[in-house]
mmCIF file of C-alpha atoms in Angstrom:
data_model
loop_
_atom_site.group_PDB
_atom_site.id
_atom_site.type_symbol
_atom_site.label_atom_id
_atom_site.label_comp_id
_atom_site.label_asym_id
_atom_site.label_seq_id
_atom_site.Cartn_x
_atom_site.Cartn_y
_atom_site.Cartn_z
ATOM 1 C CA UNK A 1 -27.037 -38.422 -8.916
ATOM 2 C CA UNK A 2 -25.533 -36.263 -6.141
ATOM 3 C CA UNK A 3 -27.883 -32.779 -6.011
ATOM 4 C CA UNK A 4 -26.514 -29.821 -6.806
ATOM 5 C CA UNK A 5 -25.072 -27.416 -4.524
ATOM 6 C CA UNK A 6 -24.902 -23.879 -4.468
ATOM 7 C CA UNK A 7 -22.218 -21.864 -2.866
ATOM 8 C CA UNK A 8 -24.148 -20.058 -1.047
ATOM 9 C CA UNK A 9 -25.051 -22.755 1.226
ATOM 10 C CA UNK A 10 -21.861 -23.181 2.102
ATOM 11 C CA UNK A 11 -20.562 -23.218 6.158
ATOM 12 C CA UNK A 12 -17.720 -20.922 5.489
ATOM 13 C CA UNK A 13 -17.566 -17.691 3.082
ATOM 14 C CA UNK A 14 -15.746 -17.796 -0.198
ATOM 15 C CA UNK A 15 -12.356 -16.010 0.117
ATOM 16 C CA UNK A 16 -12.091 -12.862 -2.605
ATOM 17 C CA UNK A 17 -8.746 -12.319 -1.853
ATOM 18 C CA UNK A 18 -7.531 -15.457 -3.230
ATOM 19 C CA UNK A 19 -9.445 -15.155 -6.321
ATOM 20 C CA UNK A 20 -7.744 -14.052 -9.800
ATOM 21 C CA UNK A 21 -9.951 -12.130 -10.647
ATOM 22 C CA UNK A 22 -7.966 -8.660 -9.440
ATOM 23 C CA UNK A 23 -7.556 -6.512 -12.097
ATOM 24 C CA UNK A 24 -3.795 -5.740 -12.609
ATOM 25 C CA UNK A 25 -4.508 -2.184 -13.027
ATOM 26 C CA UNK A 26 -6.457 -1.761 -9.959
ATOM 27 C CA UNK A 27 -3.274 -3.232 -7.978
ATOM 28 C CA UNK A 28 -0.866 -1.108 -9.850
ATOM 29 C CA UNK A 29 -2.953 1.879 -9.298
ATOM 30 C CA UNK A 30 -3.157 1.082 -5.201
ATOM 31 C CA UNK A 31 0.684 1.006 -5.307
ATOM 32 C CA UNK A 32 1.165 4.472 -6.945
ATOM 33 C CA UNK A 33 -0.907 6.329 -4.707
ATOM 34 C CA UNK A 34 1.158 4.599 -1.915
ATOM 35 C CA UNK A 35 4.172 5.556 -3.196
ATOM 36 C CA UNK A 36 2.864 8.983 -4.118
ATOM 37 C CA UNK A 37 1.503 9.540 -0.533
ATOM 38 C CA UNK A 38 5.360 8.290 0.935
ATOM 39 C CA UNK A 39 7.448 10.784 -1.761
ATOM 40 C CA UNK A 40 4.761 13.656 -0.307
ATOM 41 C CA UNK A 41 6.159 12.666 3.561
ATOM 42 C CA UNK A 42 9.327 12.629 2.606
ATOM 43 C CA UNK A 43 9.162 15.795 0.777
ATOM 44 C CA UNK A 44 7.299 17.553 3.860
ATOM 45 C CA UNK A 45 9.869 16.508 5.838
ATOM 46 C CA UNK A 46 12.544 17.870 3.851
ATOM 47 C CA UNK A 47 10.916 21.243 3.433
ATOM 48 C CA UNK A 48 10.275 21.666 7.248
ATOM 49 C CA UNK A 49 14.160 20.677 7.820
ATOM 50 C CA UNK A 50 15.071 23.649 4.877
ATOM 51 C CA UNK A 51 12.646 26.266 5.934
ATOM 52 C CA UNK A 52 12.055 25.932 9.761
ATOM 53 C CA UNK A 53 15.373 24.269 10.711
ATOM 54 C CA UNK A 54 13.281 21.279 12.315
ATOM 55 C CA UNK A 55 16.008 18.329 12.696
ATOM 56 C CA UNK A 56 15.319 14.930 10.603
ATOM 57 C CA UNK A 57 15.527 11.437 11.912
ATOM 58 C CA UNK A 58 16.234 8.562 9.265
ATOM 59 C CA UNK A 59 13.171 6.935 9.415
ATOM 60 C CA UNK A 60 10.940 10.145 8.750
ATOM 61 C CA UNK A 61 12.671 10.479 5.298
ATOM 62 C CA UNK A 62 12.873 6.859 4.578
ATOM 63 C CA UNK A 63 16.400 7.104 4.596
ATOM 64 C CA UNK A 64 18.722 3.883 4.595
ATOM 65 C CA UNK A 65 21.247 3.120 7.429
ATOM 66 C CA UNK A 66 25.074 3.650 5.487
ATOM 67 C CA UNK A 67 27.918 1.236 6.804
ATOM 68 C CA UNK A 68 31.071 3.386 7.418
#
C-alpha cells in the first residue's frame, strides 16, 4: 500500500483563495463597505464643490462619460 501523506509535507502551499469554503456573507459584507467607502468620496466631493466652490473632475465623482 502507498503510505499516507499529509499535506503538510507538501513542496508548495495549499491555495485558500481557491477554496469554497468563503462564507457568502463575509464577501457580501467586504463589498458593502466598499461601496459605502466610494458613496462617502463621492459625497465629499460633492459637498466641497457646493460649499467651497472647488471644481469637480468626472472621475472624482465616479461620474460616466455622456455621448452627445
Amino acid at each position: 500500500l502507498p503510505l499516507a501523506r499529509s499535506p503538510y509535507g507538501l513542496p508548495t502551499p495549499l491555495d485558500g483563495a481557491a477554496s469554497a469554503l468563503v462564507r457568502p456573507y463575509l464577501a457580501a459584507h467586504e463589498r458593502e463597505a466598499e461601496e459605502a467607502a466610494l458613496q462617502q468620496r463621492r459625497r465629499l466631493a460633492l459637498v466641497l464643490a457646493a460649499d467651497f466652490g472647488v471644481d469637480l473632475d468626472r472621475h472624482l465623482i465616479g461620474a460616466q462619460e455622456v455621448a452627445a
